[in-house]
Amino acid sequence: MTERCEQTRDIFGDLLTPDQIKGILKEKGWTQVAVAEYWGTSKDYISELVTNRTGKRKRWHDCAFVGLPRKK
């Protein structure tokens, strides 16, 4: 199966870092609360995905963060 979101991987194939995701959110004008509302989930879940302390974040989550539209 071909990966659809290769731009989310660094040269070692790792997931994005929390700082990279925070940078994406800032660049696109999103807060974690706004993402939670947009995705229909809780702010705590989004925070858990961003920090990835529990290891729940998958590559498709990174793709979802990268794919967020710019806020106006």
PDB file of C-alpha atoms in Angstrom:
ATOM      1  CA  MET A   1       0.000   0.000   0.000  1.00  0.00           C
ATOM      2  CA  THR A   2       1.339   3.427  -0.930  1.00  0.00           C
ATOM      3  CA  GLU A   3       1.637   6.068   1.774  1.00  0.00           C
ATOM      4  CA  ARG A   4      -0.552   9.068   0.986  1.00  0.00           C
ATOM      5  CA  CYS A   5       0.996  11.573   3.364  1.00  0.00           C
ATOM      6  CA  GLU A   6       4.753  11.190   3.116  1.00  0.00           C
ATOM      7  CA  GLN A   7       5.361  14.874   3.881  1.00  0.00           C
ATOM      8  CA  THR A   8       4.515  14.166   7.530  1.00  0.00           C
ATOM      9  CA  ARG A   9       7.561  11.967   7.970  1.00  0.00           C
ATOM     10  CA  ASP A  10      11.027  13.217   8.688  1.00  0.00           C
ATOM     11  CA  ILE A  11      14.073  11.640   7.063  1.00  0.00           C
ATOM     12  CA  PHE A  12      14.001   8.844   9.644  1.00  0.00           C
ATOM     13  CA  GLY A  13      10.314   8.069   9.141  1.00  0.00           C
ATOM     14  CA  ASP A  14       9.219   9.351  12.554  1.00  0.00           C
ATOM     15  CA  LEU A  15       5.962  11.042  13.414  1.00  0.00           C
ATOM     16  CA  LEU A  16       5.916  14.811  13.675  1.00  0.00           C
ATOM     17  CA  THR A  17       7.132  16.208  16.979  1.00  0.00           C
ATOM     18  CA  PRO A  18       4.755  18.072  19.288  1.00  0.00           C
ATOM     19  CA  ASP A  19       6.556  21.316  18.383  1.00  0.00           C
ATOM     20  CA  GLN A  20       6.066  20.626  14.674  1.00  0.00           C
ATOM     21  CA  ILE A  21       2.339  20.079  15.169  1.00  0.00           C
ATOM     22  CA  LYS A  22       2.070  23.205  17.317  1.00  0.00           C
ATOM     23  CA  GLY A  23       3.861  25.093  14.540  1.00  0.00           C
ATOM     24  CA  ILE A  24       1.408  23.797  11.941  1.00  0.00           C
ATOM     25  CA  LEU A  25      -1.530  24.849  14.099  1.00  0.00           C
ATOM     26  CA  LYS A  26      -0.056  28.309  14.671  1.00  0.00           C
ATOM     27  CA  GLU A  27       0.788  28.787  10.985  1.00  0.00           C
ATOM     28  CA  LYS A  28      -2.744  27.857   9.966  1.00  0.00           C
ATOM     29  CA  GLY A  29      -4.396  29.907  12.725  1.00  0.00           C
ATOM     30  CA  TRP A  30      -5.825  27.030  14.779  1.00  0.00           C
ATOM     31  CA  THR A  31      -5.968  26.463  18.524  1.00  0.00           C
ATOM     32  CA  GLN A  32      -6.291  23.002  19.998  1.00  0.00           C
ATOM     33  CA  VAL A  33      -9.764  23.961  21.241  1.00  0.00           C
ATOM     34  CA  ALA A  34     -10.801  25.007  17.719  1.00  0.00           C
ATOM     35  CA  VAL A  35      -9.447  21.753  16.245  1.00  0.00           C
ATOM     36  CA  ALA A  36     -11.394  19.764  18.848  1.00  0.00           C
ATOM     37  CA  GLU A  37     -14.591  21.593  17.918  1.00  0.00           C
ATOM     38  CA  TYR A  38     -13.901  21.185  14.179  1.00  0.00           C
ATOM     39  CA  TRP A  39     -13.204  17.455  14.556  1.00  0.00           C
ATOM     40  CA  GLY A  40     -16.050  16.895  17.036  1.00  0.00           C
ATOM     41  CA  THR A  41     -13.868  15.677  19.871  1.00  0.00           C
ATOM     42  CA  SER A  42     -12.498  16.978  23.156  1.00  0.00           C
ATOM     43  CA  LYS A  43      -9.657  19.419  23.726  1.00  0.00           C
ATOM     44  CA  ASP A  44      -8.084  16.808  26.012  1.00  0.00           C
ATOM     45  CA  TYR A  45      -7.979  14.287  23.155  1.00  0.00           C
ATOM     46  CA  ILE A  46      -6.378  16.819  20.804  1.00  0.00           C
ATOM     47  CA  SER A  47      -3.838  17.718  23.489  1.00  0.00           C
ATOM     48  CA  GLU A  48      -3.082  14.006  23.923  1.00  0.00           C
ATOM     49  CA  LEU A  49      -2.537  13.676  20.162  1.00  0.00           C
ATOM     50  CA  VAL A  50      -0.278  16.721  20.016  1.00  0.00           C
ATOM     51  CA  THR A  51       1.945  15.662  22.928  1.00  0.00           C
ATOM     52  CA  ASN A  52       1.716  11.944  22.039  1.00  0.00           C
ATOM     53  CA  ARG A  53       2.746  11.003  25.584  1.00  0.00           C
ATOM     54  CA  THR A  54       0.598   7.868  25.420  1.00  0.00           C
ATOM     55  CA  GLY A  55       1.743   6.908  21.922  1.00  0.00           C
ATOM     56  CA  LYS A  56      -1.791   7.010  20.491  1.00  0.00           C
ATOM     57  CA  ARG A  57      -0.955   9.339  17.594  1.00  0.00           C
ATOM     58  CA  LYS A  58      -0.587   7.644  14.239  1.00  0.00           C
ATOM     59  CA  ARG A  59       0.650   8.938  10.910  1.00  0.00           C
ATOM     60  CA  TRP A  60      -2.913   9.595   9.776  1.00  0.00           C
ATOM     61  CA  HIS A  61      -3.315  11.992  12.711  1.00  0.00           C
ATOM     62  CA  ASP A  62      -0.271  13.889  11.454  1.00  0.00           C
ATOM     63  CA  CYS A  63      -1.830  13.958   7.987  1.00  0.00           C
ATOM     64  CA  ALA A  64      -5.024  15.359   9.490  1.00  0.00           C
ATOM     65  CA  PHE A  65      -3.110  18.149  11.229  1.00  0.00           C
ATOM     66  CA  VAL A  66      -1.188  18.947   8.041  1.00  0.00           C
ATOM     67  CA  GLY A  67      -4.448  18.932   6.048  1.00  0.00           C
ATOM     68  CA  LEU A  68      -6.286  21.448   8.208  1.00  0.00           C
ATOM     69  CA  PRO A  69      -7.407  24.455   6.157  1.00  0.00           C
ATOM     70  CA  ARG A  70      -6.063  27.900   6.968  1.00  0.00           C
ATOM     71  CA  LYS A  71      -8.368  29.852   9.238  1.00  0.00           C
ATOM     72  CA  LYS A  72      -9.467  33.221   7.896  1.00  0.00           C
TER      73      LYS A  72
END
